[in-house]
XYZ file of C-alpha atoms in Angstrom:
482
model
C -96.256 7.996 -7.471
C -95.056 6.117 -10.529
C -94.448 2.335 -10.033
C -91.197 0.658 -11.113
C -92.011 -1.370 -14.233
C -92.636 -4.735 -13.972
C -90.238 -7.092 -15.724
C -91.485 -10.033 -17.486
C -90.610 -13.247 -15.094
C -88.571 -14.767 -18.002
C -86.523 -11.960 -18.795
C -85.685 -11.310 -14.939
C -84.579 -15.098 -15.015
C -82.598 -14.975 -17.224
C -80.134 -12.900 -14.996
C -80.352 -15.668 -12.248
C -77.207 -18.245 -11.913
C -78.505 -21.705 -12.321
C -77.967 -22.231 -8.309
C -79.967 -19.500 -7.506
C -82.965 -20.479 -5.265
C -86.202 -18.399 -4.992
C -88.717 -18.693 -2.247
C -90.900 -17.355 0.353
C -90.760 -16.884 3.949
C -92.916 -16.869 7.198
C -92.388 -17.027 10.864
C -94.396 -18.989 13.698
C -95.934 -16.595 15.806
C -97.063 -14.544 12.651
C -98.964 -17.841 11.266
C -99.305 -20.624 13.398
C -102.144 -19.705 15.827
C -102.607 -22.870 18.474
C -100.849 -20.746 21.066
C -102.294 -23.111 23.596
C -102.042 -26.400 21.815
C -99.876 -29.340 21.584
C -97.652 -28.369 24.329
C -96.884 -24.943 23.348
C -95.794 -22.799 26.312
C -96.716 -18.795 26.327
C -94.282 -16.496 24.660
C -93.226 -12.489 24.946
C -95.664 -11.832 21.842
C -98.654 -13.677 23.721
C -98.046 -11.802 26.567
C -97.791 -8.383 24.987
C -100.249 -8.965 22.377
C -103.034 -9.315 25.187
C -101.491 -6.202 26.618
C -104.453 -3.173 26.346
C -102.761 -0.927 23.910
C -100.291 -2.845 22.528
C -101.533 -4.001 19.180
C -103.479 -2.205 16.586
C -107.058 -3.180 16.427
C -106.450 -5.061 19.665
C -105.221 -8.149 17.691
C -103.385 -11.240 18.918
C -101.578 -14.053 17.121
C -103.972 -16.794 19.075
C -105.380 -18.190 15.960
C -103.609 -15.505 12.988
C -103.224 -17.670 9.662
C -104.428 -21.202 11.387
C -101.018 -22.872 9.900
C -101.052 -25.484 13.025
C -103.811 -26.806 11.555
C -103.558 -26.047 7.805
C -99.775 -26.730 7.065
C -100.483 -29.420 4.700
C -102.564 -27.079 2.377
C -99.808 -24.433 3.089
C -96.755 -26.945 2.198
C -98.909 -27.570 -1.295
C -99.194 -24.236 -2.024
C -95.253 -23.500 -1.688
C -95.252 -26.379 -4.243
C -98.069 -24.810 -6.546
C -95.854 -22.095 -6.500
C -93.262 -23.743 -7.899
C -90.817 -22.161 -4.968
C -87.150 -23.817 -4.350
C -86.969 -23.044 -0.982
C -89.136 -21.962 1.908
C -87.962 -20.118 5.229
C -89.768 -20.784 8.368
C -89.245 -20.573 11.881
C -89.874 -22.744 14.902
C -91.405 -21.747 18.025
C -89.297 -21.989 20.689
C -92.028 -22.311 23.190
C -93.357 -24.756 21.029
C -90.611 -27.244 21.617
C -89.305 -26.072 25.249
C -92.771 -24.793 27.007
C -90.858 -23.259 29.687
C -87.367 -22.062 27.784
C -85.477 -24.480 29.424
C -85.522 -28.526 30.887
C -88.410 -30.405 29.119
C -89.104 -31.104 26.061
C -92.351 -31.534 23.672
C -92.544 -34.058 21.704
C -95.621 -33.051 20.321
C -93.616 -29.755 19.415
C -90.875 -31.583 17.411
C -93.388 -33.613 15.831
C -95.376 -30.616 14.418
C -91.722 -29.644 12.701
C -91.066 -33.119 11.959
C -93.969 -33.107 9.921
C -94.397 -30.174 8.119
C -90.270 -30.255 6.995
C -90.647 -33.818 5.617
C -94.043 -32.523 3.932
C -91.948 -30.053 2.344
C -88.520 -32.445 1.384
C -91.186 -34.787 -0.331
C -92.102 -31.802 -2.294
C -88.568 -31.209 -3.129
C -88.573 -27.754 -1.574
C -85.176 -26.671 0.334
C -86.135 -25.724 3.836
C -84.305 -22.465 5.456
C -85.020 -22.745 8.863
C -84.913 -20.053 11.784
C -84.619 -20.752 15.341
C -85.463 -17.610 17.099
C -87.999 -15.322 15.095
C -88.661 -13.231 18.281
C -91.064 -15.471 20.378
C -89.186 -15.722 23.456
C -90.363 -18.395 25.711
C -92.355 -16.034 28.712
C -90.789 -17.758 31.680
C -87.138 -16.671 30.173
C -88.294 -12.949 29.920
C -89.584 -13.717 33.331
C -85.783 -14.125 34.488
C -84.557 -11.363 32.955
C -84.979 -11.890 29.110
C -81.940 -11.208 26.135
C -80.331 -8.556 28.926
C -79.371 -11.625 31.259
C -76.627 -13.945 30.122
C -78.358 -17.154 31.151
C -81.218 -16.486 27.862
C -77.949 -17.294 25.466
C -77.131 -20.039 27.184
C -81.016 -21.379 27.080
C -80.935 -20.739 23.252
C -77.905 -22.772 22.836
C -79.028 -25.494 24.715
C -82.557 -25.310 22.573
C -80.182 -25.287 19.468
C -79.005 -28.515 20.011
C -82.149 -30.262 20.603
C -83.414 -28.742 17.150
C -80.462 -29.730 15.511
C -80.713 -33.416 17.105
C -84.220 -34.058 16.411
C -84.467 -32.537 13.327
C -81.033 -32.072 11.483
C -81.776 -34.653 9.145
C -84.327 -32.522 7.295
C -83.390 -29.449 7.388
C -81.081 -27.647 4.576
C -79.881 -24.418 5.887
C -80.157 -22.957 9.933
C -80.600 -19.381 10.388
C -79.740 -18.625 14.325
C -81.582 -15.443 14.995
C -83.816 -13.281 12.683
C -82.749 -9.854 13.101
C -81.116 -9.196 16.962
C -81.371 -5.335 15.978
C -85.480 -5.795 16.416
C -85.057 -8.213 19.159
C -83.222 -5.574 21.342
C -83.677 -2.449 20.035
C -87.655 -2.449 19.395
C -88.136 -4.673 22.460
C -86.268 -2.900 25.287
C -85.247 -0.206 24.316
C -88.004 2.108 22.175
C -91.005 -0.877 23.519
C -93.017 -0.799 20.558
C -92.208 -4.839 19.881
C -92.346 -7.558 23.018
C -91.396 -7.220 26.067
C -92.202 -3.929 25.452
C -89.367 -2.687 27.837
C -87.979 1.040 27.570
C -84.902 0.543 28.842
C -81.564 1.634 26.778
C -78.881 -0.249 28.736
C -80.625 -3.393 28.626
C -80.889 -3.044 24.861
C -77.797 -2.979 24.662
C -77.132 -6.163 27.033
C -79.590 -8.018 25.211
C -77.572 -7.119 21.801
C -74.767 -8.432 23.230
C -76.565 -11.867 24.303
C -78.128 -12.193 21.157
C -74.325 -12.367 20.067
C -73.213 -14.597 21.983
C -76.334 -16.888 21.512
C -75.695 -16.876 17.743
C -72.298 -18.173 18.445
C -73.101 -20.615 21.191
C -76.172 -21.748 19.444
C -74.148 -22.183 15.844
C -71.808 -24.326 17.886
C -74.370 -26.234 19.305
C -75.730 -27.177 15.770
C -72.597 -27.971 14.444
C -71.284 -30.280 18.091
C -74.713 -32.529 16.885
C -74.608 -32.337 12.703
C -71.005 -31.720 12.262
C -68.559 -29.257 11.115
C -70.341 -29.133 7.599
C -73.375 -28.315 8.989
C -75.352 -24.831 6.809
C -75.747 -22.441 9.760
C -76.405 -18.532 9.203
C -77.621 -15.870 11.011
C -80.363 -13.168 9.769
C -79.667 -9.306 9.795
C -81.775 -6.313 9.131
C -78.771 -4.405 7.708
C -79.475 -0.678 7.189
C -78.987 0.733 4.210
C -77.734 4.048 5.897
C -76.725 6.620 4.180
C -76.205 10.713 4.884
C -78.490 13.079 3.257
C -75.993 15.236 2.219
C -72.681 13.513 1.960
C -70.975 16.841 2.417
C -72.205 18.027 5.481
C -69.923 16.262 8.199
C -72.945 16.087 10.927
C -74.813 14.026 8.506
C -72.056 11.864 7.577
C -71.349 11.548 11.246
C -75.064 10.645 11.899
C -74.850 7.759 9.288
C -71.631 6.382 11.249
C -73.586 6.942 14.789
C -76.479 4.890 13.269
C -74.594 2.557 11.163
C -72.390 1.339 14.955
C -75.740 0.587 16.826
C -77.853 -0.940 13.752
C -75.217 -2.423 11.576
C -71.750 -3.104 13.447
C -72.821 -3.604 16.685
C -73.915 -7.360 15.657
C -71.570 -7.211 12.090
C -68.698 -6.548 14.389
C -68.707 -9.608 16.973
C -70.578 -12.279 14.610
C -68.099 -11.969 11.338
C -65.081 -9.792 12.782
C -64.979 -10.847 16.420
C -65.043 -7.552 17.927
C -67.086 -4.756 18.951
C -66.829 -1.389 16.850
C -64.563 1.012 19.401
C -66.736 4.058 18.076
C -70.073 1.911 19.250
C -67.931 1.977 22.331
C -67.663 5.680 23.135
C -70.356 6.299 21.303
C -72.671 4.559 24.863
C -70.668 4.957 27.179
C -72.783 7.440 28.915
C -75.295 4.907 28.462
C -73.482 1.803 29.765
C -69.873 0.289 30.951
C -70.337 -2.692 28.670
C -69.353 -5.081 32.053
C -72.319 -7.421 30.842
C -69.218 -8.477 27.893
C -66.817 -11.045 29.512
C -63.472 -12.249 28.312
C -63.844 -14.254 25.633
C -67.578 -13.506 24.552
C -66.720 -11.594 21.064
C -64.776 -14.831 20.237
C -67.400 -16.772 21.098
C -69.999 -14.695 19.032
C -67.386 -15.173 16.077
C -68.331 -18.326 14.024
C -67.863 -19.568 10.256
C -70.950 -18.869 8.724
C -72.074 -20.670 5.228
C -73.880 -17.196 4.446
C -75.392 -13.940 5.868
C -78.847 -13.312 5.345
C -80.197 -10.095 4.832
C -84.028 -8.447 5.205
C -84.065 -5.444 3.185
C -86.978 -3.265 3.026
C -86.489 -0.116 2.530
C -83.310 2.786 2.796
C -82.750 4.983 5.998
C -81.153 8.463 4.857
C -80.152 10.738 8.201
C -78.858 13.896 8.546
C -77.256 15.688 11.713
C -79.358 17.740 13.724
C -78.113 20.741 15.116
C -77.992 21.912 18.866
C -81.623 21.999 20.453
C -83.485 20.391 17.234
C -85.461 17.106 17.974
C -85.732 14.252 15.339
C -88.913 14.030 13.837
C -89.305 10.315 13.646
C -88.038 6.643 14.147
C -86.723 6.166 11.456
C -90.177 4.070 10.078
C -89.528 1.670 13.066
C -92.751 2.606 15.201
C -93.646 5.810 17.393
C -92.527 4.849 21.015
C -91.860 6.773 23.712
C -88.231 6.076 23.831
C -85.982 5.754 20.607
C -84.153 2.384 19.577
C -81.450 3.955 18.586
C -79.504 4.166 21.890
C -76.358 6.351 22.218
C -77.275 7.667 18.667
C -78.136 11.097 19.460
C -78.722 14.116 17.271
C -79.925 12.272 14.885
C -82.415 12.538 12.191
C -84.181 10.178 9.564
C -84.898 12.470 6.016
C -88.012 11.043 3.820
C -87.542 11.933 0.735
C -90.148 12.226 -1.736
C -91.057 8.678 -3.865
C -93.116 6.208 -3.818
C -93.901 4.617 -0.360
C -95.637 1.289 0.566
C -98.819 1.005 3.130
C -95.820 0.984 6.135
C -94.995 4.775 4.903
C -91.197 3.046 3.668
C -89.624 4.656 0.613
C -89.048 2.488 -2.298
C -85.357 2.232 -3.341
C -84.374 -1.150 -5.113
C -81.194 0.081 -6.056
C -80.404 0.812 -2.161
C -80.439 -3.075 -2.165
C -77.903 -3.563 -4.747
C -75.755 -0.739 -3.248
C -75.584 -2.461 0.107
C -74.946 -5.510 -1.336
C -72.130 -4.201 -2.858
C -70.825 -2.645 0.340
C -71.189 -5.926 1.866
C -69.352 -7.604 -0.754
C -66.552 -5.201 -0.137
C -66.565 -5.492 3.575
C -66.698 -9.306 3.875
C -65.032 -10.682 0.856
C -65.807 -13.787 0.193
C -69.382 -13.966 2.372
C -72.702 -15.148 0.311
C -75.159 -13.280 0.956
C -78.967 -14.649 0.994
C -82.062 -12.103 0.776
C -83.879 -14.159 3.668
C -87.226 -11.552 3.236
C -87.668 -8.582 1.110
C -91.171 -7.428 0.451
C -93.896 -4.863 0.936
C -96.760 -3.871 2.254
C -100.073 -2.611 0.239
C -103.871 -1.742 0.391
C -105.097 -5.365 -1.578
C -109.017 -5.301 -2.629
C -110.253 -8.970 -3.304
C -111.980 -9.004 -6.444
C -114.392 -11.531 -8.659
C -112.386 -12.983 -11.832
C -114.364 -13.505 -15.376
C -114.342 -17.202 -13.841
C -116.048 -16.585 -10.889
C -112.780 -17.102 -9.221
C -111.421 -14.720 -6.243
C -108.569 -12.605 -7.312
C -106.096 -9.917 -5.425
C -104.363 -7.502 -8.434
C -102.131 -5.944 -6.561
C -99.766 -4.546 -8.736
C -97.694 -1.979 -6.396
C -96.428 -5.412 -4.833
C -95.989 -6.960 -8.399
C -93.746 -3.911 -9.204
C -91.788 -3.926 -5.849
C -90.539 -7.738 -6.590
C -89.952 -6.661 -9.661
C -87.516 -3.949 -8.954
C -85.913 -5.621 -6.190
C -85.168 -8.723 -7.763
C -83.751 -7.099 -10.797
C -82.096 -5.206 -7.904
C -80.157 -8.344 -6.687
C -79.758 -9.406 -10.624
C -77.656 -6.038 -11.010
C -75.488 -7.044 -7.878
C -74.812 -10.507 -8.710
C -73.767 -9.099 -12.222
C -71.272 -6.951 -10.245
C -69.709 -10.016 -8.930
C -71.588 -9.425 -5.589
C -72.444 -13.646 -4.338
C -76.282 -13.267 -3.882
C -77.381 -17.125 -3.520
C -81.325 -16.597 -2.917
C -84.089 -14.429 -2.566
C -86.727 -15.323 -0.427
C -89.792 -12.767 -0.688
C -91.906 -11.594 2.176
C -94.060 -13.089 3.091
C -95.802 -16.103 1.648
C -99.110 -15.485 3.647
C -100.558 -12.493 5.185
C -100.286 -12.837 8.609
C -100.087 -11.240 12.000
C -97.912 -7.787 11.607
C -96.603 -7.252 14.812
C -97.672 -4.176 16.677
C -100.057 -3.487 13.294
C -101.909 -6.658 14.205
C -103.922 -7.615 11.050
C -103.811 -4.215 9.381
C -100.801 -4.560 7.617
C -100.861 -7.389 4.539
C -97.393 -8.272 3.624
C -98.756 -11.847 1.883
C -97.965 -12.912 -1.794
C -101.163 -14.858 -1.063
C -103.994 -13.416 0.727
C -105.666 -14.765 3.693
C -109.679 -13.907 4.993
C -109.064 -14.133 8.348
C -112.685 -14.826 8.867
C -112.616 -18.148 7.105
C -108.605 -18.794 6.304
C -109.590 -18.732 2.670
C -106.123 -18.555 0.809
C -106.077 -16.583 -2.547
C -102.421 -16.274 -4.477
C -102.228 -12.819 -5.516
C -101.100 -11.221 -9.181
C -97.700 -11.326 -7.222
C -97.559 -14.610 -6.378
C -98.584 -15.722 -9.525
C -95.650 -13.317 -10.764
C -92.753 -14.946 -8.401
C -94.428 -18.604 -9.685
C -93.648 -17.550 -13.088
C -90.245 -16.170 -12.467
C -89.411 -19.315 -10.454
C -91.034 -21.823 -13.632
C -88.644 -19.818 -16.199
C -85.535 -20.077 -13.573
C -85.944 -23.590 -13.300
C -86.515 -24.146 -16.629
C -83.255 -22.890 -17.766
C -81.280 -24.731 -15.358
């Protein structure tokens, strides 16, 4: 397939505003490793990554990019890159072993030290405080379905924001909740690995209400001024045919339990009433108590979006079956509870190593409907990125070198994406590509290479790829005309 062209990094800057930041982001369990070091307790991820079956190749995140032990060389190379800002995430487990009661100070200190390596670097620090390593004794008791695991995170909240408020710019409360309860309870293709529709749909609502309680918590220790955001995978849904009815339909079905069902409590402060009938043979909703969509409703400085690729659906008719997920892994159950007769259309174009269609202008588009639906809202691209087949190659100077030009060409597109956007008067603030390293890929284990910079996970040798090199230039010539 023919690759979007790649823009030259100064051109492509030069449609930035001179406050726009550009970065890179990771997340613990992906990178850290030292799953049984300095304090950490075990997580849903350890526990289902040693599960027979569970991972590709068999693959765990018990030593993935070695970042516990490498974060200096890491912080240096967001520096060499001449990146703005950097996202990461902190391991719950990490700081409170058991999800609850004590504290590690070894934990805080690992945080304490790799944020002030990066504020001496001058590099803005996005922070995340639930990237989908639920601490194991929590999912012991009951996990996101049970109320109490909201109540945990908010309490965890406000020890992060304590202990380490004074060096952090922006908090992001969850990273995508769709993932957290969809992939992990109800379809079981991410931790806990539970196929169980009405608990997905529990644990959605927790995860609301622990953005808001957690948010709260943040702001009770930093103040009312505090940055705090939350992270959504926001589909970019749309019907095949925008004629048919069923396949409009189908794009409403899906947009209430991937888009509205957290859109709807966190910026609104109530649940969808289709998302309502639309499960109702699924659940009563009694796990939602007076008071909780107010709760789940707090100011936020911005909304930050992952955007990957589109999701087109179409209606099926009486008797069909759907012939995939949607690109969201092949479980036995589907994660898109009470959306039935529905199914995802893949349209030819070119497709990254995950099988997902490239679309930059779906991006701007949903940006745009954003915009339009929350007036007023910046918007942050927290991770956009792909993945590709990368060969490691010798360089005339003997030096290792990764070419990867499909990756190149995907930044390319997308960021010019967002440039198109923000010239639409859509408030885009950052772009944050992912992922700085390649790391562990979830249920694809190592398979799956996501990195701007590449990582031999025989040795931990990092090598910046043409990419990289690519988003250092971009961010040189942004800065430079500031």
């Amino acid at each position: 397939m023919e690759r979007y062209p790649v823009i030259p990094p100064a051109d492509l800057a030069a449609r930035l505003p001179a406050g726009f930041r550009l970065g890179a982001a990771t997340a613990s369990y992906q990178i850290e490793g030292a799953v049984d070091e300095g304090g950490r307790g075990p997580s849903i991820w350890d526990t289902f990554s040693h599960t027979p079956g569970m991972i590709m190749g068999g693959d765990t995140g018990d030593v993935a990019c070695d970042h516990y032990h490498r974060w200096e060389s890491d912080v240096a190379l967001v520096a060499d890159l001449g990146l703005d800002a950097y996202r990461l995430s902190v391991a719950w487990p990490r700081i409170v072993p058991t999800g609850s009661g004590a504290v590690s100070q070894e934990g805080l200190d690992f945080y304490k030290r790799v944020l002030t390596g990066l504020r001496e670097r001058d590099v803005d620090t996005v922070v995340t405080l639930y990237h989908w390593d639920l601490p194991q004794p929590l999912e012991d008791a009951g996990g996101w379905p049970v109320r109490e695991t909201a109540e945990r995170f908010a309490e965890y909240a406000g020890v992060l924001a304590r202990e380490l408020g004074d060096l952090v710019g922006t908090w992001t409360t969850l990273n995508e909740p769709w993932v957290s309860a969809f992939l992990g309870y109800a379809s079981g293709v991410h931790a806990p690995g539970r196929t169980e529709p009405a608990a997905a749909l529990a644990a959605a609502h927790h995860l609301n209400l622990g953005h808001g309680l957690a948010a709260r918590a943040i702001r009770a220790e930093l103040g009312d001024d505090a940055s705090v955001m939350v992270t959504l995978n926001h589909h970019a849904i749309r019907p095949a045919d925008p004629s048919s009815a069923a396949d409009v339909d189908a794009a409403r079905r899906l947009d209430a339990v991937g888009n509205r069902i957290f859109t709807g409590p966190m910026l609104r402060g109530a649940y969808p009433q289709d998302l309502f009938e639309d499960t109702a043979h699924v659940t009563d909703w009694s796990f939602v108590r007076d008071g909780d969509e107010a709760l789940a409703h707090v100011p936020v400085s911005a909304l930050g979006i992952n955007y990957y690729t589109p999701t087109i659906v179409r209606g099926l008719a009486e008797g069909e079956e759907p012939s995939s997920s949607g690109g969201h892994g092949e479980g036995s159950a589907t994660p898109w509870v009470g959306a039935t007769g529905v199914d995802f259309v893949e349209p030819e174009g070119e497709r990254t190593r995950m099988g997902w269609l490239v679309e930059p202008s779906a991006l701007s588009g949903m940006l745009r409907r954003l915009r339009d639906d929350f007036p007023g809202l910046p918007l942050i691209i927290t991770e956009n990125g792909a993945a590709y087949e990368d060969e490691v190659s010798t360089d005339e100077d003997g030096g290792r070198a990764v070419h990867d030009l499909d990756r190149t060409s995907y930044y390319s597109g997308h960021v010019s994406a967002v440039a198109d956007a923000i010239d639409d008067g859509v408030d885009v603030r950052a772009y944050f590509a992912w992922s700085l390293l390649d790391n562990f890929e979830w249920a694809f284990g190592y398979d799956r290479r996501f990195g701007v910079v590449h990582v031999d996970f025989e040795t931990q040798e990092r090598t910046p790829k043409d990419s990289a090199l690519w988003l250092r230039d971009l961010a040189r010539s942004h800065r430079d005309r500031r």
